[in-house]
XYZ file of C-alpha atoms in Angstrom:
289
model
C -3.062 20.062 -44.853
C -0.568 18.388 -46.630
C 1.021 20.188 -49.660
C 4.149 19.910 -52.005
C 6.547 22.206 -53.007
C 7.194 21.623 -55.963
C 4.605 22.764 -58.077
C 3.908 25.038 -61.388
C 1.028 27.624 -62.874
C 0.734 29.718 -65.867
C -2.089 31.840 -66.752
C -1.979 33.550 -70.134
C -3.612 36.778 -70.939
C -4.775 39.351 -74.101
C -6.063 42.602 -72.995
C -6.069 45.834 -74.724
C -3.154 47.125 -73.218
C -1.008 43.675 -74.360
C -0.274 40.534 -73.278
C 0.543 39.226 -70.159
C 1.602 35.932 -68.850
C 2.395 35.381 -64.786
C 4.233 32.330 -64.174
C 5.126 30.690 -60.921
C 7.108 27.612 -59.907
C 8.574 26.381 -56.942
C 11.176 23.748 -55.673
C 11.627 22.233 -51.917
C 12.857 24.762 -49.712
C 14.244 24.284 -45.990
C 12.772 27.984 -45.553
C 10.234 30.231 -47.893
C 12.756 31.798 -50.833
C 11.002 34.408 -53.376
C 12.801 35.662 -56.440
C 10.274 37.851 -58.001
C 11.345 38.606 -62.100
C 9.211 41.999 -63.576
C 9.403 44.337 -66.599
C 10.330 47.766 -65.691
C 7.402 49.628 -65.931
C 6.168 47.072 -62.933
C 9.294 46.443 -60.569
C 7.052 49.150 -58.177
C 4.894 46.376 -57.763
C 7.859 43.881 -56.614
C 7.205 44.474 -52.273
C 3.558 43.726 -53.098
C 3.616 40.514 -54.458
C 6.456 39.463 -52.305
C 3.826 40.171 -49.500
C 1.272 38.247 -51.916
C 2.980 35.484 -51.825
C 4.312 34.952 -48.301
C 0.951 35.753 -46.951
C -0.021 32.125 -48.734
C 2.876 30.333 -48.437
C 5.242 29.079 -45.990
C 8.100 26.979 -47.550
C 10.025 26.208 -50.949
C 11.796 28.119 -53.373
C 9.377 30.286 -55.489
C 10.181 31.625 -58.869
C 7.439 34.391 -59.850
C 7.534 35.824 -63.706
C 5.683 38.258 -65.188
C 5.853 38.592 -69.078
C 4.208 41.219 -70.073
C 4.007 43.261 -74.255
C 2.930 46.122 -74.522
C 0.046 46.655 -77.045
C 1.704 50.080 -78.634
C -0.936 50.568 -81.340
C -3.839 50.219 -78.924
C -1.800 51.778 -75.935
C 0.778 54.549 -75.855
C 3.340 54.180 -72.909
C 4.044 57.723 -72.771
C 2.274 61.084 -74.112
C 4.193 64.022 -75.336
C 3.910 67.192 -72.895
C 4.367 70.508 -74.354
C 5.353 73.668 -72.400
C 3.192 76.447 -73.855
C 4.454 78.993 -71.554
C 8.494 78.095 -72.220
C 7.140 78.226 -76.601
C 5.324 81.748 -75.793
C 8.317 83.309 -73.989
C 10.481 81.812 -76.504
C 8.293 83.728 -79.316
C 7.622 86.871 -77.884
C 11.800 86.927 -77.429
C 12.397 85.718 -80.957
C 10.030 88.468 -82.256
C 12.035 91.220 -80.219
C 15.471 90.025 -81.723
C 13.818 90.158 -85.316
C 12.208 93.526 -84.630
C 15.958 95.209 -83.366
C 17.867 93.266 -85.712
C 14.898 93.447 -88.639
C 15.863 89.867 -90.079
C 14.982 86.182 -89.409
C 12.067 83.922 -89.688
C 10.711 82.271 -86.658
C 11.092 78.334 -87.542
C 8.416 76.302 -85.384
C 10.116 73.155 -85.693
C 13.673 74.356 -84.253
C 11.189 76.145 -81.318
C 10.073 72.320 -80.494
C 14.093 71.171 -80.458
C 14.943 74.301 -77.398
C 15.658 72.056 -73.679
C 12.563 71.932 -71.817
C 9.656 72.835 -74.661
C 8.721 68.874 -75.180
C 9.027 66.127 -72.300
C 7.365 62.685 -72.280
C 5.346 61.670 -69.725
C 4.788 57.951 -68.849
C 1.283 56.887 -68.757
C -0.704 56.326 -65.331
C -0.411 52.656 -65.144
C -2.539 52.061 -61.743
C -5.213 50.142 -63.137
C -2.944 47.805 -64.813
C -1.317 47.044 -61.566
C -3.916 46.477 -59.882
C -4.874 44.304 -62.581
C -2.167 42.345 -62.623
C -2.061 41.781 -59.028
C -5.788 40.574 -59.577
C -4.676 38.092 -62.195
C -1.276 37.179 -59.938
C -4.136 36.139 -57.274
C -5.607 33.808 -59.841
C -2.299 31.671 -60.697
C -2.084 31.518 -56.936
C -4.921 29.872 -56.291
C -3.960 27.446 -58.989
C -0.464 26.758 -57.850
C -1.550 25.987 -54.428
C -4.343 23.651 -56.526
C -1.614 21.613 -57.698
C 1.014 21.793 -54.507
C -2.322 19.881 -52.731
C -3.093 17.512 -55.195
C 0.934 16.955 -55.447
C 0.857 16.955 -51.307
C -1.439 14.212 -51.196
C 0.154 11.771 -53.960
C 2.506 12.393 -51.183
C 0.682 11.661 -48.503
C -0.607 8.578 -49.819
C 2.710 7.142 -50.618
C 4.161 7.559 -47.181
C 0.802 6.213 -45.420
C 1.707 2.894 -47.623
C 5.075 2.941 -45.993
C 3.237 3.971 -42.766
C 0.705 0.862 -42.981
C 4.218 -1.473 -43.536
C 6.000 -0.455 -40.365
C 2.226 -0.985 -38.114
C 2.724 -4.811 -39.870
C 6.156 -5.013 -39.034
C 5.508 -3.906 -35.564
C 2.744 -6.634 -35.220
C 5.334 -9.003 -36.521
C 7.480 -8.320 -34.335
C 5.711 -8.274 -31.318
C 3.842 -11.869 -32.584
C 7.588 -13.199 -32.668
C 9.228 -12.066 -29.358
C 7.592 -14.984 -27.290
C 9.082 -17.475 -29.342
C 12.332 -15.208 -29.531
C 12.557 -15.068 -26.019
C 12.080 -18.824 -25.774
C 14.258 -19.768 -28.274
C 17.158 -17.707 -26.266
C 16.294 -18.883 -23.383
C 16.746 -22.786 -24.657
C 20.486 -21.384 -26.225
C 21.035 -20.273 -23.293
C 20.507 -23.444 -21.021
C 21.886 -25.416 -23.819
C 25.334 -24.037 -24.199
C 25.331 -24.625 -20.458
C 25.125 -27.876 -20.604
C 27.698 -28.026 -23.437
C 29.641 -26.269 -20.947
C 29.380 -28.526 -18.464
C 28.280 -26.391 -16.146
C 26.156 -27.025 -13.497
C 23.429 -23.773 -12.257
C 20.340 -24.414 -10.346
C 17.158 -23.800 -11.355
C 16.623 -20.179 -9.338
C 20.046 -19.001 -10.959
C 19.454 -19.997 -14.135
C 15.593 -18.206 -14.172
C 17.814 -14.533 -12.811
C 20.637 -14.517 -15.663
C 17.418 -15.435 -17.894
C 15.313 -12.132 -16.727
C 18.633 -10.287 -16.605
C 18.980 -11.410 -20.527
C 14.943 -10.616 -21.529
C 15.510 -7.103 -19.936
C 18.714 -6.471 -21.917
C 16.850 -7.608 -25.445
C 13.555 -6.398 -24.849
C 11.972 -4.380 -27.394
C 8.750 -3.849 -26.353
C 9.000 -0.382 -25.392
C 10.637 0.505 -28.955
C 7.966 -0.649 -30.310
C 5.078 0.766 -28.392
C 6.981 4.150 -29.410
C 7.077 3.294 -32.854
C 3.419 2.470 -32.871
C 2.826 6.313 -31.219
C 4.775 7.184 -33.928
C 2.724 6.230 -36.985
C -0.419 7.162 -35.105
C 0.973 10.517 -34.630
C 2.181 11.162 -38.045
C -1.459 10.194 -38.919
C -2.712 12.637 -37.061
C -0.249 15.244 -38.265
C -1.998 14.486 -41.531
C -5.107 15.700 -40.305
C -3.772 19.355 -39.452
C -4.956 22.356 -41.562
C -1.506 24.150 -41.336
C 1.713 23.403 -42.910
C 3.058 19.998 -41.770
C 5.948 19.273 -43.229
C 8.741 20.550 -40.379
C 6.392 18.024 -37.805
C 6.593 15.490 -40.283
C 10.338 15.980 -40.380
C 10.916 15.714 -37.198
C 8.729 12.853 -36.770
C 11.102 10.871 -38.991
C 14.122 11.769 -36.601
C 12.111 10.076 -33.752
C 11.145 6.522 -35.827
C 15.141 6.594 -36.775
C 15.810 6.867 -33.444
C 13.760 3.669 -32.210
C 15.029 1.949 -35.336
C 18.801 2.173 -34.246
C 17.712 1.000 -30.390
C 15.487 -2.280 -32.153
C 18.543 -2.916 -34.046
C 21.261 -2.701 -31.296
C 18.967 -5.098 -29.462
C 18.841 -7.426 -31.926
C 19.500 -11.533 -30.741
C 18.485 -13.084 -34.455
C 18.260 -12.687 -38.178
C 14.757 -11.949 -38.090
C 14.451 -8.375 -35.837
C 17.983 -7.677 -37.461
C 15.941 -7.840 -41.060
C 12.663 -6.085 -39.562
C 15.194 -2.847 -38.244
C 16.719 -2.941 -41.839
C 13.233 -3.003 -43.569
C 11.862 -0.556 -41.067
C 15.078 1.916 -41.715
C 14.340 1.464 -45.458
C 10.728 2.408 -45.203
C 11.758 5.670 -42.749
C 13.800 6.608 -45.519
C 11.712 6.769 -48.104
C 9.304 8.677 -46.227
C 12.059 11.065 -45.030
C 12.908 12.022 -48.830
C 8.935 12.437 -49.817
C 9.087 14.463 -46.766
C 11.096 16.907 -47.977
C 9.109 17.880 -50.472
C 6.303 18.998 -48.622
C 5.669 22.268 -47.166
């Protein structure tokens, strides 16, 4: 399964306790990066989508943002706690001192301003985490949407390149009779210019010696494995990018061998096209995961 990695998704959100937006884009990524950016009142939830998101993907840089505002008239954040046993104790002893000392008033409001009588306790926010995490599998599914319909713009451009190098391969191979020939007539010609004289049975070894030093055909039954592995690569459910990568490294390597064996203009242009074309796949390459 071919997908990019460079991708984006946005879902946007009104509930009743705010709204929300999760965001999540990604770049091309030797390994899988996560930088995970939360309010808060949800960096608890930080290991879990980390987990979320490496359980679905395998390379690129991901950037995953949750903006979330808090809906304070609908929904408090925290509640106010108060200690009735600390404001009883605190009577009964402020009732004492007024009975010994027989003055004073007890003042309710400086009561609720003695350490300890009010706290605030922050609202139970379970079900909005697991909310969110609901809504975080959502976006998901739609970034990973658009990495595969990215992945196979992809794909499609470097079959194009793909279908090229087959051609140039058939070219080549079409031409290295008359290659052959044609160096085998320099050959026996600049001999002659030479003056010098070779029989027949002489001439026919340096001649073999010379086809076995320029021939090609073994490069290019490689390079023909090649593209029909790197279709079939395209055919795998998992991530393919790392086989397609290294598949490159092998069609450079039978591109520099066809070019060192190169006796005329023509295989020395169809090594130069062919590097070209492994080029261009290598840098849509590295955009896939």
């Amino acid at each position: 399964m071919v997908h990019s990695m460079t991708a984006f998704a946005r879902r946007d959100l009104k509930t009743k306790w705010g709204n929300l937006c999760w965001e999540l884009r990604s770049l091309n990524q030797r390994y899988l990066e996560t930088y995970i950016r939360l309010p808060e009142q949800f960096r608890n939830l930080e290991p879990i989508i980390r987990e979320q998101l490496r359980g679905r993907l395998t390379r690129g840089k991901i950037e995953c943002i949750l903006y979330f505002t808090f809906n304070t008239d609908q929904y408090e954040l925290s509640e106010f706690v108060l200690n009735k046993n600390l404001v009883n104790e605190l009577i009964k002893n402020a009732n004492w001192i007024k009975k010994i000392s027989g003055e004073g008033e007890i003042n309710p409001l400086e009561l609720l301003k003695w350490p300890g009588v009010i706290s605030y306790q922050e609202k139970n926010f379970d079900f909005i985490n697991m909310y969110l995490l609901k809504e975080l599998e959502f976006v998901l599914d739609d970034f990973i949407l658009n990495r595969e319909s990215e992945g196979i713009i992809l794909m499609n451009m470097i079959k194009q390149r793909l279908n090229t190098i087959f051609d140039l391969i058939q070219s080549i191979r079409y031409q290295m009779p008359d290659i052959l020939k044609w160096q085998k007539d320099r050959l026996q010609k600049k001999l002659e210019e030479a003056k010098i004289q070779i029989d027949s049975n002489r001439l026919e070894q340096e001649f073999v010696i010379l086809t076995q030093r320029i021939d090609v055909s073994e490069e290019l039954d490689r390079l023909d494995a090649h593209v029909k592995e790197t279709y079939n690569i395209f055919k795998k459910k998992e991530a393919v990018g790392r086989r397609l990568d290294f598949m490159m490294q092998e069609f450079n390597r039978e591109a520099n061998t066809l070019a060192s064996k190169s006796i005329n203009s023509q295989i020395t242009n169809a090594a130069i096209e062919l590097k070209v074309l492994i080029e261009q796949m290598r840098e849509q390459i590295q955009n896939i995961e």
